[in-house]
Amino acid sequence: MDYKELRHKYINFFKSKNHSHIPSASLIPENDPTVLFTTAGMHPLVPYLLGQKHPEGKRLVNWQKCIRTGDIDDVGDASHLTMFEMLGNWSLGDYFKKETIEYSFEFLKDVLGFDINKLHITVFEGDNDAPRDEESASYWKKLGIPDDRIHYKPKEDNWWGPAGNTGPCGPDTEMFIDTGIEKCSDNCSPGCRCSKYFEIWNDVFMQYNKNEDGSYSLLTQKNVDTGMGIERTVAMLQGKESVYETESFASIVKKIEDLSGKKYGFNEDITKAIRIISDHIRTAVFIIGDEKGINPSNIGAGYVVRRLIRRAIRYGKKLEIKSPFLSEISEVVIALMQEFYPELKQNKKRISDELNIEESKFEKTLQSGLQELEKILVKLNENNQKILSGRIAFKLYDTYGFPLEFTKEITEEKKIMVDVEGFNEAFEKHKELSKQAQAQNFKGGLADHTEKTTRLHTATHLLHRALKNILGEHVNQKGSNITSERLRFDFTHPEKINNETLKKIEDMVNEQIKKELDIKMEIMTLEEAKQKHATALFTDKYESKVKVYTIGDFSKEVCGGPHVNNLKELGKFKIIKEESSSAGIRRIKAILIDE
Ligand code: SER
C-alpha cells in the first residue's frame, strides 16, 4: 500500500463512519502569532475544538501538510521529517474515547492489515491536571491488547497540545509498531528515540484548555483529535526501514543519487546527507509553494526556509553535487505531490525562481567566506599558529553560513585545528543574545538580529515613496545604507528640505504604517514591472526577472528584499537628520522606534 492508497483508504474509512472530508489548510496558520507553521491537522480546527460550529459538521477527516521545525536536528534518522503529511479524524463534541479507539483498531487491523501482535499502546499515567487514563486502557484490553503491550507514560509523552502556547489539549493514547529490531537498552520502550518502535498514530482526547497562566480548564465540549503520519505508516506497511524508501521520497532520493553519483545506503554519511537534502528541499518547496507562499528571508518563516535551503546546499556539497541543483530536485517533489496539493503545481515557477535566487545568493556568500578563510589561514601560517580561534569560526558561521564541520574540514587540510570549545561558547552567547532579542512568538522558528534591518528596509520603501509624493517625481534613489540602528537614504533633490516639509514626509510614512498593510511580493519581468509603474532604476542592473514589493496602493518598488510581512512590525518612523550628500543629492537618516 503506497502513500496514495493509504490516504484514500483512510478518508473512505472515516467517510463510512459519517465523517466529512475537509481540505488540507495552508502551512501558515491564521490568527496564531505564537507559531510559524501549521504543526498538526487540529491546528486550523482550534476554533471548532473550542466550541464554534464547523460548517461540515461534528465529524471531520482529512490529510494535512504539517511542519515541525523542532525536529530539524533529528532529520537524517529513519523517521523524523520537517514536513510530513498527517491523516486525521476529528470529533467535535461528538464521539469520545470508546469509538475513537475502536475505529483506530478496526482501521489498523481490518483495513491496513497490520499484525496486531506488533502493536504497542501508550496511555497517560495521570497527574494533578488529569487522571490516569484507565478508561482508554480498558478499551484497548477489550480489543485484545495484553497488559504488557500497554504502557503508562507521563505528560511529556502522552499529552498533546496546545499547538501554540495556549488552547485545546489533552491526554492521548499512541499506537506504535514494533519493528522487531533489538531494544537499544533495558529502558527502551515505545516513545524511545531509537528506531525499534515506530509511532504511527496518536488519538488525543481534547477536553482541556491550557490557559495563559499555565493552568488547565475543562472545555465546553469533549473532542477527539487524531493524527497518523503517512510517511511512517507506509514505511511500516511496506516493511521498509525508513520513510525515505517509500513513494513519498523514493524518486527524490533517486534524483539525488543521479546528481551526485553516490548511492543511498552506501555508508551512513551518504545516506544521512541524501535524507537531509530530500527532507529539506521537500519542505522548502511546500513553504514557498504554499497558498500563502513564504520566500526565503531573514525573519520568521522566511528564515526557516532559508535555513533549510542552505543546509540542503551544504549537504549537497558534501556529496559533490554541482550547483545549482535545488530547482531540479524541486521538480521531482512537485511531480510527486501535486496530485494532493495542487498549489504546488500552480506555484511551480515561483518555487523554482525563489530556489534559484537563494541558491545563487548562498553560493556568493560561501565564496566570499572561503576567500576570508583563506586569508586567515595564510596569516596563521605566517605566524606559525596551529589553532583557529572559536571566535573566528563562529564569525564564519554567523556571517557566511559556514557550519563548524565545514570550517574544520578546510582548516584541517592545512593542519590547523579549530577551537571547538571557543566556537561553542561564542555560539551559546549568540543564542542567549538572540533569545533575549527575539519576541517570544516565533516559537517554532528563528527570528534573528537582522530583523531590525529588514524593518528599516521596508521603511526605506515608504520613505522613498513619501519623498516622491511630497517633493516630486524627480526624486530618485542614489544610495541606500542600512545598519541595525538606522537607515540612510540618498536621493536626487536640488535643495535643502525645511523642517516643516520633513515633518510632512515623516507623517506620511507613519500614516501608512498605521494602516497595518501587508507587503506583497511578486516576481515578474522588468518590463512588466515598468508597465505596472513600479519604482525602479530601469537600467541593466536588474536581471530580467525581478521581485516587486507592493505596499497597499502606496508603494510599488522593484527590490531584492527582504521585507517585513506587515507594516505593523515597523513601529514609529522618525527622521533624525537631513543633509547634503553631494551636489544635487540630499541624504536622510531615519530610525524606527518600537511602540
Ligand atoms: N495533534 C495530534 C498530533 O499531532 C494528533 O493529531 O499528534
Short mmCIF file of N, CA and C in Angstrom, two decimals, residues 467 471 474-479 489-497 578-588:
data_model
loop_
_atom_site.label_atom_id
_atom_site.label_comp_id
_atom_site.label_asym_id
_atom_site.label_seq_id
_atom_site.Cartn_x
_atom_site.Cartn_y
_atom_site.Cartn_z
N LEU A 467 8.82 60.77 -0.29
CA LEU A 467 9.65 61.84 -0.86
C LEU A 467 9.14 62.20 -2.25
N LEU A 471 7.94 65.84 -2.53
CA LEU A 471 8.89 66.72 -3.23
C LEU A 471 8.71 66.68 -4.74
N HIS A 474 10.85 63.85 -9.41
CA HIS A 474 12.27 63.95 -9.75
C HIS A 474 13.16 63.26 -8.71
N VAL A 475 12.56 62.96 -7.55
CA VAL A 475 13.34 62.28 -6.51
C VAL A 475 13.65 60.86 -6.96
N ASN A 476 14.92 60.54 -6.98
CA ASN A 476 15.31 59.17 -7.33
C ASN A 476 16.39 58.67 -6.38
N GLN A 477 16.31 57.42 -6.08
CA GLN A 477 17.30 56.84 -5.17
C GLN A 477 18.69 56.92 -5.75
N LYS A 478 19.62 57.37 -4.90
CA LYS A 478 21.03 57.39 -5.34
C LYS A 478 21.86 56.45 -4.48
N GLY A 479 21.33 56.13 -3.34
CA GLY A 479 22.07 55.20 -2.49
C GLY A 479 21.25 54.87 -1.25
N PHE A 489 19.39 57.26 3.39
CA PHE A 489 18.86 57.23 2.04
C PHE A 489 19.33 58.47 1.28
N ASP A 490 19.99 58.27 0.17
CA ASP A 490 20.47 59.38 -0.67
C ASP A 490 19.59 59.47 -1.92
N PHE A 491 19.24 60.69 -2.29
CA PHE A 491 18.33 60.85 -3.42
C PHE A 491 18.54 62.19 -4.12
N THR A 492 18.10 62.25 -5.36
CA THR A 492 18.27 63.48 -6.13
C THR A 492 17.22 64.51 -5.70
N HIS A 493 17.72 65.68 -5.33
CA HIS A 493 16.84 66.81 -5.00
C HIS A 493 17.76 68.03 -4.91
N PRO A 494 17.36 69.15 -5.52
CA PRO A 494 18.30 70.26 -5.66
C PRO A 494 18.57 71.07 -4.39
N GLU A 495 17.67 71.03 -3.40
CA GLU A 495 17.89 71.95 -2.28
C GLU A 495 17.59 71.35 -0.92
N LYS A 496 18.00 72.10 0.09
CA LYS A 496 17.76 71.65 1.47
C LYS A 496 16.25 71.54 1.71
N ILE A 497 15.87 70.58 2.53
CA ILE A 497 14.44 70.39 2.82
C ILE A 497 14.16 70.99 4.20
N GLU A 578 18.81 65.51 8.07
CA GLU A 578 18.73 65.78 6.64
C GLU A 578 19.97 66.60 6.31
N GLU A 579 20.70 66.21 5.28
CA GLU A 579 21.93 66.94 4.96
C GLU A 579 22.27 66.75 3.49
N SER A 580 23.31 67.46 3.07
CA SER A 580 23.74 67.30 1.69
C SER A 580 24.66 66.09 1.59
N SER A 581 24.54 65.37 0.52
CA SER A 581 25.46 64.25 0.33
C SER A 581 26.52 64.65 -0.69
N SER A 582 26.07 65.18 -1.81
CA SER A 582 26.98 65.78 -2.79
C SER A 582 26.12 66.70 -3.65
N ALA A 583 26.68 67.28 -4.69
CA ALA A 583 25.92 68.25 -5.47
C ALA A 583 24.64 67.64 -6.01
N GLY A 584 23.50 68.25 -5.69
CA GLY A 584 22.22 67.78 -6.21
C GLY A 584 21.70 66.53 -5.54
N ILE A 585 22.39 66.10 -4.50
CA ILE A 585 21.95 64.87 -3.81
C ILE A 585 21.81 65.13 -2.31
N ARG A 586 20.61 64.82 -1.77
CA ARG A 586 20.38 65.01 -0.34
C ARG A 586 20.44 63.65 0.36
N ARG A 587 20.61 63.71 1.65
CA ARG A 587 20.71 62.48 2.43
C ARG A 587 19.81 62.57 3.66
N ILE A 588 19.02 61.53 3.88
CA ILE A 588 18.18 61.48 5.08
C ILE A 588 18.57 60.26 5.91
#
